[in-house]
CSV table of C-alpha atoms and ligand atoms in Angstrom, one decimal:
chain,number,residue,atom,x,y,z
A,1,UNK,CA,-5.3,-24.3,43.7
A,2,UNK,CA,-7.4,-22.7,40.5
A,3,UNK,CA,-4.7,-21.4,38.1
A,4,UNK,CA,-6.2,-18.0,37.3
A,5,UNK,CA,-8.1,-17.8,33.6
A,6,UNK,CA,-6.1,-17.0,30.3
A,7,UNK,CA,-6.3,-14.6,28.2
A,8,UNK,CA,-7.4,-16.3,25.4
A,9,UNK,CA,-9.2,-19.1,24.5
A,10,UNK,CA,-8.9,-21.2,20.8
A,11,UNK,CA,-12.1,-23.6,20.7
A,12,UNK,CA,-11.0,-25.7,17.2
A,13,UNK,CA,-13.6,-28.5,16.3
A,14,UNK,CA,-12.1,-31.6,15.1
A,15,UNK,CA,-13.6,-34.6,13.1
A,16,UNK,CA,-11.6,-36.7,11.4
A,17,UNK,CA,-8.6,-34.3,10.6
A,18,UNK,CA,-5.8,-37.2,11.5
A,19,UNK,CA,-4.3,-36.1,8.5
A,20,UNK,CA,-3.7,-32.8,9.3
A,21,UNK,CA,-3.2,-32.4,12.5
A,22,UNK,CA,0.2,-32.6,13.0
A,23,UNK,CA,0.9,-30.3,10.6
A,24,UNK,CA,-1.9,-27.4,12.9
A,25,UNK,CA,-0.2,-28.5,16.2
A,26,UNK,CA,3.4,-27.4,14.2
A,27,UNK,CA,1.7,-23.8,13.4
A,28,UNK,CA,-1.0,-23.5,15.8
A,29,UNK,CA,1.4,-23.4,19.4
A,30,UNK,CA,3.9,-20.7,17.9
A,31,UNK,CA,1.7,-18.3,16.6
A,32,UNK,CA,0.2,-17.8,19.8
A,33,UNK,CA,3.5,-18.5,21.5
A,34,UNK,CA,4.0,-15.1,19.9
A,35,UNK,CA,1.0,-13.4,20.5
A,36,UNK,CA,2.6,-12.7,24.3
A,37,UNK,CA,-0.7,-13.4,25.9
A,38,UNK,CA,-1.8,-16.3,28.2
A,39,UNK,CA,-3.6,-18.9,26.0
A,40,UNK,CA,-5.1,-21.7,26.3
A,41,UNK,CA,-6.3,-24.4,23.2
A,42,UNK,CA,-9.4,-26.1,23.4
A,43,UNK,CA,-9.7,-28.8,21.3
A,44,UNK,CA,-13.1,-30.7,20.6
A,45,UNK,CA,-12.7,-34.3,19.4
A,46,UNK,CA,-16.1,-34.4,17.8
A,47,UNK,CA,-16.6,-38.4,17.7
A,48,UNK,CA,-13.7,-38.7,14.6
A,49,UNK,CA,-13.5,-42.4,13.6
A,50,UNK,CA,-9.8,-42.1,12.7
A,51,UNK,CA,-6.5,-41.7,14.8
A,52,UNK,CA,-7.8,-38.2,15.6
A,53,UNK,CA,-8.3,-38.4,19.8
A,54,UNK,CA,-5.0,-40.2,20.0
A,55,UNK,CA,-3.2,-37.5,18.6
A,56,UNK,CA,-4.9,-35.0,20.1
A,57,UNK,CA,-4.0,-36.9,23.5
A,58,UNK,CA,-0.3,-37.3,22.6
A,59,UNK,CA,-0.3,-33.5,22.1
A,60,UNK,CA,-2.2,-32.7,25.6
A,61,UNK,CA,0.6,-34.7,27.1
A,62,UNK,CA,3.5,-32.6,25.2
A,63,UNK,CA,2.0,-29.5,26.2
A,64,UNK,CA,-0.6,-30.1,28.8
A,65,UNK,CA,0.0,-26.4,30.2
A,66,UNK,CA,-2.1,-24.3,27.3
A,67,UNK,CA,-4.0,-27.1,26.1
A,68,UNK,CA,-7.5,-28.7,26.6
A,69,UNK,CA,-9.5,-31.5,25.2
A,70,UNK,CA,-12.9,-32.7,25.2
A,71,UNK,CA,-13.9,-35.8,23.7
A,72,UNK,CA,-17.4,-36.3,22.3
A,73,UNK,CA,-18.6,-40.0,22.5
A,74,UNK,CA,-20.2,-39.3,19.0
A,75,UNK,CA,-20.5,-37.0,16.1
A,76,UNK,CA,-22.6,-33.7,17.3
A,77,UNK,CA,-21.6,-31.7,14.2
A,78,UNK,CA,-19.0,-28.6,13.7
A,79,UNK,CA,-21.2,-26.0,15.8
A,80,UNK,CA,-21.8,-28.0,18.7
A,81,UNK,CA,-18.7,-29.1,18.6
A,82,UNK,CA,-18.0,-25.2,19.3
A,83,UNK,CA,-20.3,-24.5,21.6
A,84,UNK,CA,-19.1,-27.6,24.0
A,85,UNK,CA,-15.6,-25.3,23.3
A,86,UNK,CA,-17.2,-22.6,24.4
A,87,UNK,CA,-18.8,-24.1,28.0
A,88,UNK,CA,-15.1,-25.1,28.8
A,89,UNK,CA,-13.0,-22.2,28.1
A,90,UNK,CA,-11.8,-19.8,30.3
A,91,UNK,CA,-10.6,-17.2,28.2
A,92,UNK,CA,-11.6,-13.5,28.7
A,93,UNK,CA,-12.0,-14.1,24.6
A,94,UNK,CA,-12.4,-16.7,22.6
A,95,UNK,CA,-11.1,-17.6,18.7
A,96,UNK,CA,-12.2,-20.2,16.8
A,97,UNK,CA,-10.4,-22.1,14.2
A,98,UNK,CA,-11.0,-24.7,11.6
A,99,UNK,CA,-8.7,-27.6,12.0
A,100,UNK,CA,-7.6,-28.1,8.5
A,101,UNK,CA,-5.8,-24.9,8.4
A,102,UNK,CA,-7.6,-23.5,5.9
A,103,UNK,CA,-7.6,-20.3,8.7
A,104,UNK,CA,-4.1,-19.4,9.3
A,105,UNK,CA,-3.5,-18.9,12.9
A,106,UNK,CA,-1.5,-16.2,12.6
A,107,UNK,CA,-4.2,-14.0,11.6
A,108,UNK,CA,-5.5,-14.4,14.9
A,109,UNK,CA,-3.4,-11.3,15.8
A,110,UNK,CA,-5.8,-9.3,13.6
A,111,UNK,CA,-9.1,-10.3,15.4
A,112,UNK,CA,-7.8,-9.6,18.9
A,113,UNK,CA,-6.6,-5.9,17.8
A,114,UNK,CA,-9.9,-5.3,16.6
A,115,UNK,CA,-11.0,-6.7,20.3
A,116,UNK,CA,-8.4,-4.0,21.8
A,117,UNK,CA,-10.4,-1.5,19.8
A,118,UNK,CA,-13.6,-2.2,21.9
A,119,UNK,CA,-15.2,-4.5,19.8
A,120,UNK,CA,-17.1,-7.1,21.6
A,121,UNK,CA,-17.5,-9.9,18.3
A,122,UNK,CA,-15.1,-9.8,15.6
A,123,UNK,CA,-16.1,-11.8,12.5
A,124,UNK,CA,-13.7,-13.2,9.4
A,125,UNK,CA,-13.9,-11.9,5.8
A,126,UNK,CA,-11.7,-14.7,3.9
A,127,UNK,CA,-10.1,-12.1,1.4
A,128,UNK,CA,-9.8,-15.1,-1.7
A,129,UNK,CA,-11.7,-18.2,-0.7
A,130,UNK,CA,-9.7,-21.7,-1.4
A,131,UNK,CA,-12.7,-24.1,-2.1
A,132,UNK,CA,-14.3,-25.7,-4.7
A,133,UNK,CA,-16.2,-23.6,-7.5
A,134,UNK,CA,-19.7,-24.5,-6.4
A,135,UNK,CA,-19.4,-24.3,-2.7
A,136,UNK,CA,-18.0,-20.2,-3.6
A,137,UNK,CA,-21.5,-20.3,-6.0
A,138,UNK,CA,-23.8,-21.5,-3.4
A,139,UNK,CA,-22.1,-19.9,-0.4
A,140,UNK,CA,-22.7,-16.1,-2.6
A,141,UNK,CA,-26.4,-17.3,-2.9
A,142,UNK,CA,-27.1,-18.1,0.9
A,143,UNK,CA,-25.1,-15.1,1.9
A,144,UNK,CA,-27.5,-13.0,0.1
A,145,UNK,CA,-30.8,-14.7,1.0
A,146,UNK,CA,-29.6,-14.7,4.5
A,147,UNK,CA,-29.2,-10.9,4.2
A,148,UNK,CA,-32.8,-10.6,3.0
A,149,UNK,CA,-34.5,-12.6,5.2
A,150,UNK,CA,-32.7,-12.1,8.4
A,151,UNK,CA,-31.5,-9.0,10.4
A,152,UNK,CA,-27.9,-10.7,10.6
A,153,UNK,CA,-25.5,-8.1,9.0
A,154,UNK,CA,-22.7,-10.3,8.1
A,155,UNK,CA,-20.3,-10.2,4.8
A,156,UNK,CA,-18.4,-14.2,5.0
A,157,UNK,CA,-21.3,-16.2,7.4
A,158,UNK,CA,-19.5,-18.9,6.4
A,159,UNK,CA,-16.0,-18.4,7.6
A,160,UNK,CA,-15.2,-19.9,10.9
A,161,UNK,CA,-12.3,-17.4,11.9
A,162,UNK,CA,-14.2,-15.6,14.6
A,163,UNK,CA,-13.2,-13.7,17.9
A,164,UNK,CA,-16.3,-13.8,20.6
A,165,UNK,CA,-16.0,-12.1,23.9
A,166,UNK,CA,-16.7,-13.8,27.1
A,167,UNK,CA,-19.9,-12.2,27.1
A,168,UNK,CA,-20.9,-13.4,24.0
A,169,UNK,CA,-20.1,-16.7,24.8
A,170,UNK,CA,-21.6,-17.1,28.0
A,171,UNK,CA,-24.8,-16.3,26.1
A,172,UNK,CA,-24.4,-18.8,23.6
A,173,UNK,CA,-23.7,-21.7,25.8
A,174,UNK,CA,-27.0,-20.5,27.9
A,175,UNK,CA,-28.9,-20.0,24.5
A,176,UNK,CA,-29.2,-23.8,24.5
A,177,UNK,CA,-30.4,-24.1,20.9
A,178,UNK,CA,-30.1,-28.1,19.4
A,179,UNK,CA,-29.3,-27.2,16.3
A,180,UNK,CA,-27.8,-23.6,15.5
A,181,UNK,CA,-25.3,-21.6,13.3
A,182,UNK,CA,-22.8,-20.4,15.8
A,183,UNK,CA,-21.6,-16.9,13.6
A,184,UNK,CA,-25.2,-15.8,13.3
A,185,UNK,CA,-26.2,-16.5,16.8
A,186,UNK,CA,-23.6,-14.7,18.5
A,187,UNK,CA,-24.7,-11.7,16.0
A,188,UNK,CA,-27.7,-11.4,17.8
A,189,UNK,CA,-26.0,-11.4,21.3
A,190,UNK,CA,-23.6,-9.1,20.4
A,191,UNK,CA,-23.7,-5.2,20.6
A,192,UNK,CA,-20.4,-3.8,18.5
A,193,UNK,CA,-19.2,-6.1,16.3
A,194,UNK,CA,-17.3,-6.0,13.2
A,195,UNK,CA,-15.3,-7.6,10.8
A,196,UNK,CA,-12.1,-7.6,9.4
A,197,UNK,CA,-10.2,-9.9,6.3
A,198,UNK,CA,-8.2,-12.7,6.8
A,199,UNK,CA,-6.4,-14.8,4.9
A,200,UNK,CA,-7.8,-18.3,3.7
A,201,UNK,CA,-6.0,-20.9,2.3
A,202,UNK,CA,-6.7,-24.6,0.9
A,203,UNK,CA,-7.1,-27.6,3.1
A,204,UNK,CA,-4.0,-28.9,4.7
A,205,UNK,CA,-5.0,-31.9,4.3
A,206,UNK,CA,-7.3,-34.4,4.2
A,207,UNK,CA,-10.9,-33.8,2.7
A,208,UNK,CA,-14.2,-31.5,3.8
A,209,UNK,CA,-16.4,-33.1,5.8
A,210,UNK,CA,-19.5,-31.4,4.7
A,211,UNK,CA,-21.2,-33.6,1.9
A,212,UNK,CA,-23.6,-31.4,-0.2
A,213,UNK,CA,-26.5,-33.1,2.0
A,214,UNK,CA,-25.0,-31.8,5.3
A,215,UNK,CA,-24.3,-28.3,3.4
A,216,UNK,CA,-27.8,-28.6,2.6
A,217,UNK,CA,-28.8,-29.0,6.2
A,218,UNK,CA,-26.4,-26.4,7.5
A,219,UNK,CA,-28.1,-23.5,5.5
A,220,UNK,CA,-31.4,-24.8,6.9
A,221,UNK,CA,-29.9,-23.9,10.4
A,222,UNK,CA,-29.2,-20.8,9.6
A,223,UNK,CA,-32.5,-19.9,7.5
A,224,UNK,CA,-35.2,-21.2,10.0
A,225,UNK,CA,-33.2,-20.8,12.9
A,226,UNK,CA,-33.2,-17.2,12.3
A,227,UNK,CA,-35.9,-16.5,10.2
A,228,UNK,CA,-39.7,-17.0,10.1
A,229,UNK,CA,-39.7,-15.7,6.6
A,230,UNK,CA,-39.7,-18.8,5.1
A,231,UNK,CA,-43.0,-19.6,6.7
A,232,UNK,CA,-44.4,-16.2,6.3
A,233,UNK,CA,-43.3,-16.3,2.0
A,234,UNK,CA,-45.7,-19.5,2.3
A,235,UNK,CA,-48.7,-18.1,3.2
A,236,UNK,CA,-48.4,-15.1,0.8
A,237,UNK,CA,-48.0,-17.4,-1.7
A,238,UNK,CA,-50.9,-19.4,-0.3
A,239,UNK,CA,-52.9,-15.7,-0.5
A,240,UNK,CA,-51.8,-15.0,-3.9
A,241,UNK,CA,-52.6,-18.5,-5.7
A,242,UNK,CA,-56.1,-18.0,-4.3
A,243,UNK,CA,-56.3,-14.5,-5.9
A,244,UNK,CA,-55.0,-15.9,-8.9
A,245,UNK,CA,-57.2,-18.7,-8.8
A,246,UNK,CA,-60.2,-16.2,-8.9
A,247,UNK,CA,-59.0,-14.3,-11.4
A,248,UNK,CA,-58.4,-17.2,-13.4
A,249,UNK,CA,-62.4,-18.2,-12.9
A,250,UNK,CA,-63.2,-14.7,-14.1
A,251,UNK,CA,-61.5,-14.7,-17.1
A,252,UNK,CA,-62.5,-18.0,-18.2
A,253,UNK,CA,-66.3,-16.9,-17.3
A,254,UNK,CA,-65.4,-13.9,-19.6
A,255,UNK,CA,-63.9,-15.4,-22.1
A,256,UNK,CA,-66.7,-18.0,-22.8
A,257,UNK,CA,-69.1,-15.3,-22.4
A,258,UNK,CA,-67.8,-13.2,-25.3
A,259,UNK,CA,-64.5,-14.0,-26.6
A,260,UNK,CA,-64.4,-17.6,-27.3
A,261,UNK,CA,-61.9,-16.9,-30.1
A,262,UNK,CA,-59.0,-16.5,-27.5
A,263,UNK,CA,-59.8,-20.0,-26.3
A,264,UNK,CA,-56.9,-21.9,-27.8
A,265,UNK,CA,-54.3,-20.1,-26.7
A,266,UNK,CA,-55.3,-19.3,-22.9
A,267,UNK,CA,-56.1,-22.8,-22.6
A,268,UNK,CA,-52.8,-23.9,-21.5
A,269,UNK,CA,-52.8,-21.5,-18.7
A,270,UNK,CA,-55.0,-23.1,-17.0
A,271,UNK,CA,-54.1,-26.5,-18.3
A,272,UNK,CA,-54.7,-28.5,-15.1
A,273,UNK,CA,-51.8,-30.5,-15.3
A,274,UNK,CA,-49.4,-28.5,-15.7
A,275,UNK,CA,-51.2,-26.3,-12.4
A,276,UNK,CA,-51.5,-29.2,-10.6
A,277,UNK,CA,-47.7,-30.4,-10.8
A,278,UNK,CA,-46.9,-26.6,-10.1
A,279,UNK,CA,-49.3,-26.7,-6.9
A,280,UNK,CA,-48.5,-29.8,-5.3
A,281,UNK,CA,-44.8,-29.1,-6.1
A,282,UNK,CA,-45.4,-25.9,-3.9
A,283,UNK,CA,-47.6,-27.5,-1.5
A,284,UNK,CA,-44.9,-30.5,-0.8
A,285,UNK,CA,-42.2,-27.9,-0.3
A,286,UNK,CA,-44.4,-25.8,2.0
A,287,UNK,CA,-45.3,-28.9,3.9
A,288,UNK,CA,-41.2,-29.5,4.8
A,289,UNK,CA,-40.9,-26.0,5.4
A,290,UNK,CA,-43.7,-26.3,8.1
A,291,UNK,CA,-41.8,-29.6,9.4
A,292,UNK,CA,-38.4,-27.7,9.9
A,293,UNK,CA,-39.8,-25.6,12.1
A,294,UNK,CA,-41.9,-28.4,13.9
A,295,UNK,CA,-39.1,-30.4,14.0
A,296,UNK,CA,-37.3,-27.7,15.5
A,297,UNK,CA,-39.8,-27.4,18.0
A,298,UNK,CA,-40.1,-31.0,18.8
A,299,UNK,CA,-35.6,-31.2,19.1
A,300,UNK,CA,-36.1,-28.2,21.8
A,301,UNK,CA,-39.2,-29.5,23.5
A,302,UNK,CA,-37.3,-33.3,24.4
A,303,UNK,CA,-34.5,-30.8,26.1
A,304,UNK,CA,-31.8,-34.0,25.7
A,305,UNK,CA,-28.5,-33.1,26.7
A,306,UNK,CA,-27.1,-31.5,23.4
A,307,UNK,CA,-24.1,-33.6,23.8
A,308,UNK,CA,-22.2,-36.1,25.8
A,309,UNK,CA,-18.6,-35.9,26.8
A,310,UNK,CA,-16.8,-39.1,26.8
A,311,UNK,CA,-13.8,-37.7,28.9
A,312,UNK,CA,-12.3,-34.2,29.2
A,313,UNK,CA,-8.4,-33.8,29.0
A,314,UNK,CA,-7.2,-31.0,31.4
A,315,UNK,CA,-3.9,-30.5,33.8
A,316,UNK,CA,-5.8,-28.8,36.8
A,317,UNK,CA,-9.3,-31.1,36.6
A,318,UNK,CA,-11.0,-28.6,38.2
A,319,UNK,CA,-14.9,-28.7,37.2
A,320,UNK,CA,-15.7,-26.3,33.8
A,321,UNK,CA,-17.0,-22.8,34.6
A,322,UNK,CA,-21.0,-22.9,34.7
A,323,UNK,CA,-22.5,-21.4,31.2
B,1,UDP,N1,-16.0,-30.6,11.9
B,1,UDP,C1,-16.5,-31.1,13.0
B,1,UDP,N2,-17.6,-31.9,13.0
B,1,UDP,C2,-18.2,-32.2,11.8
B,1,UDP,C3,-17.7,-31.6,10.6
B,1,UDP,C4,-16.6,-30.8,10.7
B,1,UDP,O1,-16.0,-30.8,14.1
B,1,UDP,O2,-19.2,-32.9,11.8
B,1,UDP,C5,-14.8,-29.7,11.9
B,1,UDP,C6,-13.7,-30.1,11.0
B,1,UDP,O3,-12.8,-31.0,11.6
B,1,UDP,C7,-13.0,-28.8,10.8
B,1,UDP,C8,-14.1,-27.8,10.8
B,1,UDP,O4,-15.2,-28.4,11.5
B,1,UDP,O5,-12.1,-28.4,11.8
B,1,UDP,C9,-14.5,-27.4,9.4
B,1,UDP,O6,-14.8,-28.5,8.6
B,1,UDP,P1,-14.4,-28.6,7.1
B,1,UDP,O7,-13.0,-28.1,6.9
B,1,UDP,O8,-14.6,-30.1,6.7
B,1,UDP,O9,-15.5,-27.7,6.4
B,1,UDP,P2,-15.3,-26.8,5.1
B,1,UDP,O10,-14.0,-26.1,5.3
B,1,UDP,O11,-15.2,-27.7,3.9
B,1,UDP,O12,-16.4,-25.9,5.1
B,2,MG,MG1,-12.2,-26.6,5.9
């Protein structure tokens, strides 16, 4: 026997989050005890070196009806994390949640009313965000070079309080992309979505799990896995140095023609130095710019299983809908 599909599907990545679990399993179960829709909770154990799977397999066995869990033999990172959520739910639509409870779950009540209103991806707008100075610093900066250089309209990229219909997340889980930003590529699947505030609120517990180096990485994601900008800004700048360059050889012609009274002061312009620190600066940062994409390209092209699931916790065992 299949037991028919829920209504609703919560996909929430976990790493490490031992801390804080209890604590989402408390809020998490009521507030969509409430909503008065079948649900289920998918839970992705995303390789967490702590207590994390045992907690999450003591709460499968209290409520094994709505609740789901995939184990990942390693760490995979938050999105893939998501999209392994994704290519084992059932819902008609799909939330996801952060597990530190820095998205209340009762907001979830707001996303699927903007679903009811025919919206096929509803996106988060956290209304104050709860984290640290810089990260709110940086975040404003990718947002808006995001916006520039990509044709992803999207206010909060970085909140994780999404609603995704089954549509959309069918698309995703065929998109099989290595390394991607799960927000922005279900913006390009998706043909009327919107957005809508939410609340955010400070970790539960525990601490973030994205190091500056992995925040770094993250934003590369979303830049050159959307965007050939990056690469295209290159050779402009390429184009213009060489104009420059020639300009630079005429004046200097010029100037020792006729006017070799300016000398002093326009020597430092061209004060080879300084241009060469300035060029090879450019020319090593163009040079990891070309081997993002290549190494894009090279991820894709060994087509290795994204991820691999160590065991999947489920009540019916019957084998996960095809992506
Ligand atoms: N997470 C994950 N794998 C990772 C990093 C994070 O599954 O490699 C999960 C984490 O457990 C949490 C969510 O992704 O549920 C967001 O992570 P975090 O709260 O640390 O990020 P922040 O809120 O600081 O951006
Ligand atoms: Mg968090």
């Amino acid at each position: 026997m299949t037991v028919p599909s829920p209504q609703l599907s919560v996909v929430i990545p976990v790493f490490n989050e031992e801390a804080g679990l209890p604590a989402l399993f408390d809020r998490v179960y009521p507030a969509l005890d409430k909503l008065g829709t079948s649900y289920e909770i998918v839970f992705v154990n995303d390789g967490s070196r702590d207590r994390s799977a045992a907690l999450l397999k003591d709460q499968f066995l209290r409520r094994p009806d709505v609740t789901r869990v995939i184990l990942f033999n390693a760490n995979y990172g938050q999105h893939l994390a998501i999209v392994a959520g994704f290519d084992h739910s059932r819902g008609e639509r799909v939330v996801t949640l952060d597990a530190d409870l820095q998205n209340p779950p009762e907001e979830i009540s707001k996303l699927l009313a903007a679903m009811d209103a025919g919206h096929d991806y509803v996106g988060g707008i956290r209304r104050t965000r709860e984290d640290s100075w810089w990260r709110r610093i940086a975040s404003l900066a990718m947002n808006r070079v995001r916006e520039r250089i990509t044709r992803i309209k999207m206010t909060d990229q970085g909140c994780m309080l999404r609603a995704y219909s089954r549509d959309i997340v069918r698309a995703i889980a065929a998109a099989q992309e290595v390394s991607t930003y799960i927000p922005a590529l279900a913006y390009t699947f998706a043909h009327n979505p919107t957005e809508v505030e939410v609340a955010h609120a400070e970790r539960a517990a525990g601490q973030s799990k994205y190091s500056l180096y992995r925040l770094i990485r993250l934003n590369f994601d979303l830049v050159t896995g959307f965007s050939l900008v990056p690469l295209q800004l290159f050779s402009m700048f390429g184009m213009l140095v060489s104009v420059g360059a020639l300009a630079t050889y005429l004046v200097v012609i010029i100037q020792r023609l006729v006017l070799a009274g300016w000398r002093e002061g326009f020597a430092t312009l061209w004060d080879r130095d300084i241009l060469a620190f300035f060029l090879i600066g450019m020319l090593l940062f163009g040079l990891g710019l070309v081997g993002e994409y290549v190494g894009r390209i090279y991820q894709q092209v060994r087509a290795r299983p994204r991820y691999t699931i160590q065991a999947v916790l489920e009540r019916d065992g019957e084998l996960p809908r095809a992506p």
